Coordinates of C-alpha atoms in Angstrom, one line a residue:
M1043 CA 0.0 0.0 0.0
T1044 CA 1.1 3.5 -0.6
Y1045 CA 0.2 6.8 1.1
K1046 CA -0.8 9.9 -0.8
V1047 CA 0.1 13.3 0.5
N1048 CA -1.7 16.1 -1.3
I1049 CA -1.0 19.8 -0.7
L1050 CA -4.0 22.0 -1.4
R1051 CA -3.0 25.7 -1.5
A1052 CA -5.7 28.2 -0.6
D1053 CA -4.9 30.2 -3.8
G1054 CA -6.5 27.4 -5.9
S1055 CA -3.2 26.5 -7.6
P1056 CA -2.9 22.8 -8.7
A1057 CA -2.5 20.3 -5.9
E1058 CA 1.0 19.1 -5.2
M1059 CA 0.9 15.3 -5.0
H1060 CA 3.5 13.1 -3.2
T1061 CA 3.6 9.4 -2.7
F1062 CA 5.1 7.5 0.2
K1063 CA 5.6 3.8 0.5
K1064 CA 4.7 3.9 4.2
K1065 CA 2.8 6.4 6.4
P1066 CA 4.9 9.5 6.3
L1067 CA 6.4 10.8 9.5
F1068 CA 5.5 14.2 10.9
A1069 CA 8.9 15.5 10.0
E1070 CA 8.5 14.4 6.4
V1071 CA 5.2 16.2 5.9
K1072 CA 6.3 19.2 7.8
K1073 CA 9.3 19.5 5.4
L1074 CA 6.8 19.8 2.5
L1075 CA 4.7 22.5 4.3
G1076 CA 7.4 24.8 5.7
E1077 CA 7.0 26.8 8.8
M1078 CA 3.4 26.6 9.6
T1079 CA 1.6 25.7 12.8
I1080 CA -0.5 22.6 12.2
T1081 CA -3.9 21.4 13.4
I1082 CA -4.9 17.9 12.4
V1083 CA -8.5 17.2 11.6
D1084 CA -10.5 14.5 9.8
G1085 CA -11.9 14.8 6.3
K1086 CA -13.4 12.6 3.7
Y1087 CA -12.3 12.3 0.1
V1088 CA -15.1 11.2 -2.3
D1089 CA -14.7 10.2 -5.8
H1090 CA -18.0 11.4 -7.3
K1091 CA -17.5 9.4 -10.5
T1092 CA -17.4 6.0 -8.7
G1093 CA -18.9 6.8 -5.4
A1094 CA -15.9 5.5 -3.5
S1095 CA -14.7 7.4 -0.5
V1096 CA -11.9 7.3 2.0
K1097 CA -11.4 9.0 5.4
V1098 CA -8.4 11.3 5.2
E1099 CA -6.2 13.1 7.7
M1100 CA -6.0 16.8 7.1
W1101 CA -3.2 19.0 8.2
C1102 CA -4.4 22.6 8.3
D1103 CA -2.7 25.9 9.0
D1104 CA -3.7 26.8 12.5
N1105 CA -2.8 30.5 12.1
A1106 CA -4.6 31.1 8.8
L1107 CA -7.3 33.1 10.4
M1108 CA -4.8 35.4 12.2
V1109 CA -4.0 37.4 9.1
N1110 CA -5.7 40.3 7.3
N1111 CA -8.2 38.9 4.7
P1112 CA -7.9 35.2 5.4
V1113 CA -8.3 33.0 2.4
R1114 CA -10.8 30.1 2.5
N1115 CA -9.4 26.9 1.0
Y1116 CA -12.4 25.6 -0.9
R1117 CA -11.0 22.2 -1.8
A1118 CA -9.9 21.5 1.8
S1119 CA -13.3 22.8 3.1
M1120 CA -15.1 20.3 0.8
L1121 CA -13.1 17.4 2.3
R1122 CA -14.2 18.6 5.8
W1123 CA -17.8 19.1 4.6
N1124 CA -17.9 15.5 3.2
Y1125 CA -16.7 14.2 6.6
F1126 CA -19.4 16.1 8.5
K1127 CA -22.2 15.3 6.0
A1128 CA -21.9 11.6 6.7
M1129 CA -22.9 12.3 10.3
E1130 CA -25.1 15.4 10.0
N1131 CA -28.0 13.8 11.9
E1132 CA -25.7 13.7 15.0
L1133 CA -24.6 17.3 14.7
S1134 CA -26.2 20.7 15.4
D1135 CA -28.2 22.5 12.7
N1136 CA -25.3 24.8 11.9
W1137 CA -22.7 22.1 11.3
E1138 CA -21.8 23.5 7.9
D1139 CA -20.4 26.6 9.6
Y1140 CA -17.6 24.4 11.1
A1141 CA -16.5 22.9 7.7
H1142 CA -14.6 25.9 6.6
I1143 CA -10.8 25.5 6.3
Y1144 CA -8.6 28.6 5.8
G1145 CA -5.1 28.7 4.4
D1146 CA -3.0 25.9 3.0
A1147 CA -3.9 22.3 3.9
V1148 CA -2.6 18.8 3.3
F1149 CA -4.6 15.7 3.1
I1150 CA -3.1 12.2 3.7
F1151 CA -4.7 8.9 2.9
K1152 CA -3.8 5.3 2.4
E1153 CA -4.5 4.4 -1.2
N1154 CA -6.6 1.3 -1.6
N1155 CA -8.3 -0.7 -4.5
Q1156 CA -11.5 1.5 -4.3
V1157 CA -9.8 4.9 -4.2
K1158 CA -6.8 5.4 -6.3
Q1159 CA -5.3 8.7 -7.4
N1160 CA -3.2 9.4 -10.4
G1161 CA 0.1 11.0 -9.8

């Protein structure tokens, strides 16, 4: 099995994809991100063509809201939204307000037979 590490920049530029033969260590991912303070949250990647999905670990910029004009990361927010959507009956009515991710983010997942990513 391989692990995919995808960097999603808040500016909407193409994702940077990296492949690891085993689950990457914190230091390996941190080297890809640079000097940002990280918060790790859950997300869910959904392949809308096949319906397959996989839970992902998202590493988010903890200080992204502490700048003038913070930039919402729409792709990372969608991964978080997918995660919450699966349990929306257990959440408060305003659960979508908590699905927003700001700044750069990384999502990491173990590739399997149902969910494969090119790159």
